[in-house]
Short mmCIF file of N, CA, C and O in Angstrom, two decimals:
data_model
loop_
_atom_site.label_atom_id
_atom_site.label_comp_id
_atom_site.label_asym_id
_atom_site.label_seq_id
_atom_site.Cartn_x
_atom_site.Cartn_y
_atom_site.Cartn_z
N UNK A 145 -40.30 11.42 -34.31
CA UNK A 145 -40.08 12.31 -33.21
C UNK A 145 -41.40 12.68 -32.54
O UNK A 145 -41.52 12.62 -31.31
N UNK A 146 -42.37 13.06 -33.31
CA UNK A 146 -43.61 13.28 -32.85
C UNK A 146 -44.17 12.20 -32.28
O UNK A 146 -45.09 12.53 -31.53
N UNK A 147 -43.95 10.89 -32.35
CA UNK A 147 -44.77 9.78 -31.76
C UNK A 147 -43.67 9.86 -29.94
O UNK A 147 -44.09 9.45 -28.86
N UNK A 148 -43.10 10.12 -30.05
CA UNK A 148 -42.53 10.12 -28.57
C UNK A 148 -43.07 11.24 -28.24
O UNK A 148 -44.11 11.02 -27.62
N UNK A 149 -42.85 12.36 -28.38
CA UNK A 149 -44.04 13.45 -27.77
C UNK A 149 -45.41 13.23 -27.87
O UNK A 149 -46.11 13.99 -27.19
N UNK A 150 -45.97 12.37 -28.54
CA UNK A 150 -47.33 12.24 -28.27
C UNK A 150 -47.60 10.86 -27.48
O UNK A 150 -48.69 10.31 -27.57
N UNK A 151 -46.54 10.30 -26.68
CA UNK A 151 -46.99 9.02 -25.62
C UNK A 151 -46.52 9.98 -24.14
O UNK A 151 -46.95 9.71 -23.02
N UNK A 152 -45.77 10.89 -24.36
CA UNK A 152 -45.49 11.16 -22.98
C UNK A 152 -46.39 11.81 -22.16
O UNK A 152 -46.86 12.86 -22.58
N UNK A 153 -46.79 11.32 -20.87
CA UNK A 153 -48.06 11.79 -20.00
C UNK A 153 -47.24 12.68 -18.81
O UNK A 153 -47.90 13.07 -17.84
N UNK A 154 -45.68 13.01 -18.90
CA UNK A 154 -45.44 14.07 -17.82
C UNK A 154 -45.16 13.36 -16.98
O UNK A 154 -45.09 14.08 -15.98
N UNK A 155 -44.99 12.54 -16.76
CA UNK A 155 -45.27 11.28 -15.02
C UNK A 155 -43.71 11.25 -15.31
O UNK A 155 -43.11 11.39 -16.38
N UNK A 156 -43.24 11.00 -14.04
CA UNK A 156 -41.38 10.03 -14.33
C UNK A 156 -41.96 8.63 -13.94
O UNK A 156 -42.69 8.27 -13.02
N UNK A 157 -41.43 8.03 -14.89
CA UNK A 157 -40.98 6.80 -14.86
C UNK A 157 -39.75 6.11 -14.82
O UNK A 157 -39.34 5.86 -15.95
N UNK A 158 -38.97 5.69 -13.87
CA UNK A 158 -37.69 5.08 -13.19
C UNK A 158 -37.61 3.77 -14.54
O UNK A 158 -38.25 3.69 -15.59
N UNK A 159 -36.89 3.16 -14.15
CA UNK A 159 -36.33 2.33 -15.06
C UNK A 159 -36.45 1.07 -14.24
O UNK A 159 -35.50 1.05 -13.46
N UNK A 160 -37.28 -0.07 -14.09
CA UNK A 160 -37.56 -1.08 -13.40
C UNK A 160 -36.77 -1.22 -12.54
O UNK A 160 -37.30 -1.20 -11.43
N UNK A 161 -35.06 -1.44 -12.51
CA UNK A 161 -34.56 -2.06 -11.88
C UNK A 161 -33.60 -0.89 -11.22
O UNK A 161 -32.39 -0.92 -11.02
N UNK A 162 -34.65 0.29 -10.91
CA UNK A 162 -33.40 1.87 -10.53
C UNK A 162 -32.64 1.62 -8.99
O UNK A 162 -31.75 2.43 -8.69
N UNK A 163 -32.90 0.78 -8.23
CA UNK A 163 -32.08 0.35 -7.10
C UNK A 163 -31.44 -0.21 -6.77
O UNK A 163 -30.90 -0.27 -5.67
N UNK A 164 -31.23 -1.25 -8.38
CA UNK A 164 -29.94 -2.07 -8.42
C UNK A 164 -28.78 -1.17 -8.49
O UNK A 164 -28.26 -1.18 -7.37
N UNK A 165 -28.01 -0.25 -9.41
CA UNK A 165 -27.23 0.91 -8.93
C UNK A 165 -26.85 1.41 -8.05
O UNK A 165 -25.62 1.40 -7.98
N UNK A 166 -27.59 2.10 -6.92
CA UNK A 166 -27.19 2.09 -5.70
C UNK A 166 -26.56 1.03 -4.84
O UNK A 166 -25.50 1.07 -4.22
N UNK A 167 -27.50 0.04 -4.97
CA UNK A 167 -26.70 -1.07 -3.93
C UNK A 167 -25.54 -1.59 -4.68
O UNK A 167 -24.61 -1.94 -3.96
N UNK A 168 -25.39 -1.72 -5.87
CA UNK A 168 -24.08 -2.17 -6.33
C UNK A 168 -23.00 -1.19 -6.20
O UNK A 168 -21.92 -1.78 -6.23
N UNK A 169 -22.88 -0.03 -6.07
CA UNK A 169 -22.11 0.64 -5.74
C UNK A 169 -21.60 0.41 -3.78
O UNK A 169 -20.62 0.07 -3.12
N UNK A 170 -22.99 0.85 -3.57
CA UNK A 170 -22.86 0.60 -2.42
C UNK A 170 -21.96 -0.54 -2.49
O UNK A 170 -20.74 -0.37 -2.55
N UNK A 171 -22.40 -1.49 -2.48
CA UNK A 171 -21.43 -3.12 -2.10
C UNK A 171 -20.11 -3.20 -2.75
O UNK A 171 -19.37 -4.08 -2.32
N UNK A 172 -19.67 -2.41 -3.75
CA UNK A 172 -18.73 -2.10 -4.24
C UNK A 172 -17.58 -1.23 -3.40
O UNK A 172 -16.36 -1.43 -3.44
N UNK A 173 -18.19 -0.33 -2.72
CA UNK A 173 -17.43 0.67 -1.83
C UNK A 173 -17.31 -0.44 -0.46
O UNK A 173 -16.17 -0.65 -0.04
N UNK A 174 -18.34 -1.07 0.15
CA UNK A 174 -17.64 -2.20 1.13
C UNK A 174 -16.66 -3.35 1.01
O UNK A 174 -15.71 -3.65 1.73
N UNK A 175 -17.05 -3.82 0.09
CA UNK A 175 -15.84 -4.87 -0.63
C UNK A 175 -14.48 -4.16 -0.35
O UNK A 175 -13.64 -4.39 0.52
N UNK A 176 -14.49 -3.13 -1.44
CA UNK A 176 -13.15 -2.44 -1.43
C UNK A 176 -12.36 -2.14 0.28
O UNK A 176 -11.21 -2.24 0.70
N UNK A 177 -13.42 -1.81 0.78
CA UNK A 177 -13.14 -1.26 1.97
C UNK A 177 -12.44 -2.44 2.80
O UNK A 177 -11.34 -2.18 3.27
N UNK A 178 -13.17 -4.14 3.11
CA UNK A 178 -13.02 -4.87 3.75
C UNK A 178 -11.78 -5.45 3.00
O UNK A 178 -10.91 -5.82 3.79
N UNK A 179 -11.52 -5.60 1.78
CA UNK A 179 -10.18 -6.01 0.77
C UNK A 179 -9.19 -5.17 1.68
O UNK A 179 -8.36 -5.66 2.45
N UNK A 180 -9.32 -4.44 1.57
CA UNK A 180 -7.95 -3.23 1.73
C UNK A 180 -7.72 -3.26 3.50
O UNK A 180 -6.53 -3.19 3.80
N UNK A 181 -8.33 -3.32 4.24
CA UNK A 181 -8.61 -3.54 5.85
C UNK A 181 -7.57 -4.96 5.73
O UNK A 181 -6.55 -5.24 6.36
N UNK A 182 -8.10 -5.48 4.94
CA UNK A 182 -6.90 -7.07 5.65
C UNK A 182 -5.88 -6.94 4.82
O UNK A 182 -4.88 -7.64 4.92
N UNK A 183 -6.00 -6.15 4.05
CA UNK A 183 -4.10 -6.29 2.90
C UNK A 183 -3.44 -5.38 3.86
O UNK A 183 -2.52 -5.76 4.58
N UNK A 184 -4.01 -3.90 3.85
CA UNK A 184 -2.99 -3.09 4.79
C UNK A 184 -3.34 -3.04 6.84
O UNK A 184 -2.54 -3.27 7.75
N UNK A 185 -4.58 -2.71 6.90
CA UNK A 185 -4.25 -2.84 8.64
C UNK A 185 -4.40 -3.79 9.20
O UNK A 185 -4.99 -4.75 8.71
N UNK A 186 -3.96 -3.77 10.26
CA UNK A 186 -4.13 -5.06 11.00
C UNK A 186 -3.37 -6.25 11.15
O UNK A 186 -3.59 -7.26 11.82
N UNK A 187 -1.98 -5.77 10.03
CA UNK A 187 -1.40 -6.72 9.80
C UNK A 187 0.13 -6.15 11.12
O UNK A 187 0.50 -5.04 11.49
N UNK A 188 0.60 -7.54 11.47
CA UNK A 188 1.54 -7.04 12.61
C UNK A 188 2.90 -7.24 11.83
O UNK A 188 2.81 -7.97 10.85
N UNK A 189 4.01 -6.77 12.10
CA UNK A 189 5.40 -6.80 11.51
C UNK A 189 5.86 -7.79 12.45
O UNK A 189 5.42 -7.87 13.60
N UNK A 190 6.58 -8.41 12.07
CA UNK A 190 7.64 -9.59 12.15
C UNK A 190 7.55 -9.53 13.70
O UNK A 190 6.83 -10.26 14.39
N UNK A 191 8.45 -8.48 14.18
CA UNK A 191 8.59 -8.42 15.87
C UNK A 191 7.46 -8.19 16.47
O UNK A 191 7.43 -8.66 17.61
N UNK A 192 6.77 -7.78 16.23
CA UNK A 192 5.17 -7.27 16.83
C UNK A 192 4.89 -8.87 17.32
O UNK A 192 5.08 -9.11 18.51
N UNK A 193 4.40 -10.09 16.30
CA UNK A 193 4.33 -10.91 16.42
C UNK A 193 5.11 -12.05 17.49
O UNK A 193 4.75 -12.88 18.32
N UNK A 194 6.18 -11.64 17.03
CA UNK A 194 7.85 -12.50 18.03
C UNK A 194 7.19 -11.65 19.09
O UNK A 194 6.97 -12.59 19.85
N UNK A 195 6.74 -10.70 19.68
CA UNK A 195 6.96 -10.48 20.97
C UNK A 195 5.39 -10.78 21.83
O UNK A 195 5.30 -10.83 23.06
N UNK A 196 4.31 -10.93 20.91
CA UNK A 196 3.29 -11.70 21.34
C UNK A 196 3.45 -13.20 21.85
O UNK A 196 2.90 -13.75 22.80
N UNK A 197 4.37 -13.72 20.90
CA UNK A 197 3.81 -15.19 21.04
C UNK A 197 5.20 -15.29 22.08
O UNK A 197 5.32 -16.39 22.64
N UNK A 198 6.26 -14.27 22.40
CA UNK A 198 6.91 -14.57 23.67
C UNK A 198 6.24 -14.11 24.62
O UNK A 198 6.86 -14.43 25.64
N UNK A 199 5.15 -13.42 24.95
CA UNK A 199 4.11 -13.05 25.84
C UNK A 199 2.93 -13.77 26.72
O UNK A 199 2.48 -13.72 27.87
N UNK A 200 2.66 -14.61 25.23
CA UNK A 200 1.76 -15.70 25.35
C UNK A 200 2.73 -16.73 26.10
O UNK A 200 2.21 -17.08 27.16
N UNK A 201 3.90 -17.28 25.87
CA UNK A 201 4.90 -18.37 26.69
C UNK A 201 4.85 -19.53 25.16
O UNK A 201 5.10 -20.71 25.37
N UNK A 202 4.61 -19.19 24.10
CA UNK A 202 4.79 -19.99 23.12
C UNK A 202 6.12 -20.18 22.44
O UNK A 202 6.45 -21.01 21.60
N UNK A 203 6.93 -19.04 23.12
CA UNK A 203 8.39 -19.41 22.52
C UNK A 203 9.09 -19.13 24.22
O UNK A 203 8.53 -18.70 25.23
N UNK A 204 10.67 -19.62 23.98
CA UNK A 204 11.03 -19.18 25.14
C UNK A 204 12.20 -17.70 24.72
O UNK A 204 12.33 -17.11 23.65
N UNK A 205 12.86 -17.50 25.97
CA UNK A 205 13.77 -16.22 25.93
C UNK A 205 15.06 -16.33 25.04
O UNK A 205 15.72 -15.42 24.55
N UNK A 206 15.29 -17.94 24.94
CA UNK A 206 16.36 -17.91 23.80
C UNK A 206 15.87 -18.02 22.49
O UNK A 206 16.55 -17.48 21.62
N UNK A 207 14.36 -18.84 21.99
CA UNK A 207 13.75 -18.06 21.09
C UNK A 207 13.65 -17.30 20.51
O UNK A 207 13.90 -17.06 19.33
N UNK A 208 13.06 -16.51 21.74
CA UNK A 208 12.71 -15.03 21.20
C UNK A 208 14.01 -14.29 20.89
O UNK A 208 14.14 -13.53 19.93
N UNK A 209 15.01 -14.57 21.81
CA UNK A 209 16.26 -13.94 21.15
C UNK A 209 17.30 -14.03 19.79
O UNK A 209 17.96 -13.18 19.21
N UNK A 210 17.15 -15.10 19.65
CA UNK A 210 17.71 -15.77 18.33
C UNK A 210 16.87 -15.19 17.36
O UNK A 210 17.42 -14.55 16.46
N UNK A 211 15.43 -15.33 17.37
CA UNK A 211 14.72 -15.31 16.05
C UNK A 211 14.49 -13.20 16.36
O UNK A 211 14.22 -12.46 15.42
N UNK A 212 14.61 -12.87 17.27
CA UNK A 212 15.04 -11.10 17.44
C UNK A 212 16.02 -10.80 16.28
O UNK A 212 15.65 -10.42 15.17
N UNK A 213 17.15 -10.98 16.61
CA UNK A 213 18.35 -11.49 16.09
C UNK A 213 18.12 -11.80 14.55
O UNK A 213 18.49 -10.86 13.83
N UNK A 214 17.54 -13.00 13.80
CA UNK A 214 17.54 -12.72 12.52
C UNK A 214 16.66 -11.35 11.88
O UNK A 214 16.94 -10.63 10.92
N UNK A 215 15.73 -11.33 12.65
CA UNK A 215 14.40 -10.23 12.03
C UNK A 215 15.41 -8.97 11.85
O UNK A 215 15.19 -8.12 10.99
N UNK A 216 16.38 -8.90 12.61
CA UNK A 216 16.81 -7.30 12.98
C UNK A 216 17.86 -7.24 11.95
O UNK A 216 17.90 -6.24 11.23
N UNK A 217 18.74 -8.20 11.78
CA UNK A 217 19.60 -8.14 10.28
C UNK A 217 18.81 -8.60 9.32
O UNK A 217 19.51 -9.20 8.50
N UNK A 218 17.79 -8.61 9.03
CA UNK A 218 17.34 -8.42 7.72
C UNK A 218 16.89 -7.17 7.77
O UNK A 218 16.64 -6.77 6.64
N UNK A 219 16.71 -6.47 8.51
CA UNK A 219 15.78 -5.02 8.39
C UNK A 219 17.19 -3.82 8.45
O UNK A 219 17.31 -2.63 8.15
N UNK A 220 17.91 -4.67 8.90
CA UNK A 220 19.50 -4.14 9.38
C UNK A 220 19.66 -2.95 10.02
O UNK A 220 20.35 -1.94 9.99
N UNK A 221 18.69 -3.49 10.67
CA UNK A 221 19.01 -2.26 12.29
C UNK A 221 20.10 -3.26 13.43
O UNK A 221 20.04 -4.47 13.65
N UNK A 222 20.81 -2.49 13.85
CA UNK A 222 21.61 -3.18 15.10
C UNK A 222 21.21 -3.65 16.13
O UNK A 222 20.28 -3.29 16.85
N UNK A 223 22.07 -4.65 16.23
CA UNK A 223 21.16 -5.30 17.26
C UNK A 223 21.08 -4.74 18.72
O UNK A 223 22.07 -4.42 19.38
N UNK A 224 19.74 -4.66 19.16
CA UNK A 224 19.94 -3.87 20.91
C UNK A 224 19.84 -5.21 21.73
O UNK A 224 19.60 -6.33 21.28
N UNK A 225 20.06 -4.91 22.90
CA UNK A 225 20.23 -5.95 24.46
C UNK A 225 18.22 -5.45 24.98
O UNK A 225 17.58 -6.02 25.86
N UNK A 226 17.78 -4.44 24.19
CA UNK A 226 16.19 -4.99 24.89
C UNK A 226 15.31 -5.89 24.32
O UNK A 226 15.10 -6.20 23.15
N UNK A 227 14.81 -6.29 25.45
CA UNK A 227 14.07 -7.43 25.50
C UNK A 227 12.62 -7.08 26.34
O UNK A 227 12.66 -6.28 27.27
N UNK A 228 11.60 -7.60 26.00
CA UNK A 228 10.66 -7.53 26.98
C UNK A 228 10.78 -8.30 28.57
O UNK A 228 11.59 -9.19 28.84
N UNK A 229 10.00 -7.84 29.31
CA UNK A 229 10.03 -8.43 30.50
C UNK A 229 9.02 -9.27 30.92
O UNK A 229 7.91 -9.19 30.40
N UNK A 230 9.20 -9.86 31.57
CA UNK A 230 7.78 -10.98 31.50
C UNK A 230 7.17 -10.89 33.03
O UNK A 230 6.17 -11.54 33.34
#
């Protein structure tokens, strides 16, 4: 016990590598952040999509209506007569 009290000079001394910690956390909290950004936002629901790519002219109006039409009985909402307008 006495030989450790008799090397200590009062000074702090860090631990060589004391900034690896921070940044691994750090990069830990971005990871998580950018993981979770593409699992939950950003992502569009079924019709969101159907009504882009009928926007864009990549499907046509009976398309878009038919495949309206399945999305809406699986979610089993009734079916409505709106439609976007072009």
């Amino acid at each position: 016990m006495t030989f450790l009290a008799d090397h200590y000079d009062g000074g702090w001394h860090p631990w060589p590598f004391f900034w690896i910690f921070p940044l691994l956390f750090g990069a830990t909290i971005i990871v998580v952040f950018i993981f979770a950004r593409r699992r939950f936002w950003g992502r569009q629901s079924g019709i969101g999509a159907l009504r882009i790519a009928f926007a864009r002219g990549e499907i046509t109006e009976d398309q878009y209506r038919s495949r309206l039409a399945v999305l809406r009985e699986r979610d089993g909402k009734p079916r409505s007569g709106k439609t976007p307008t072009t």
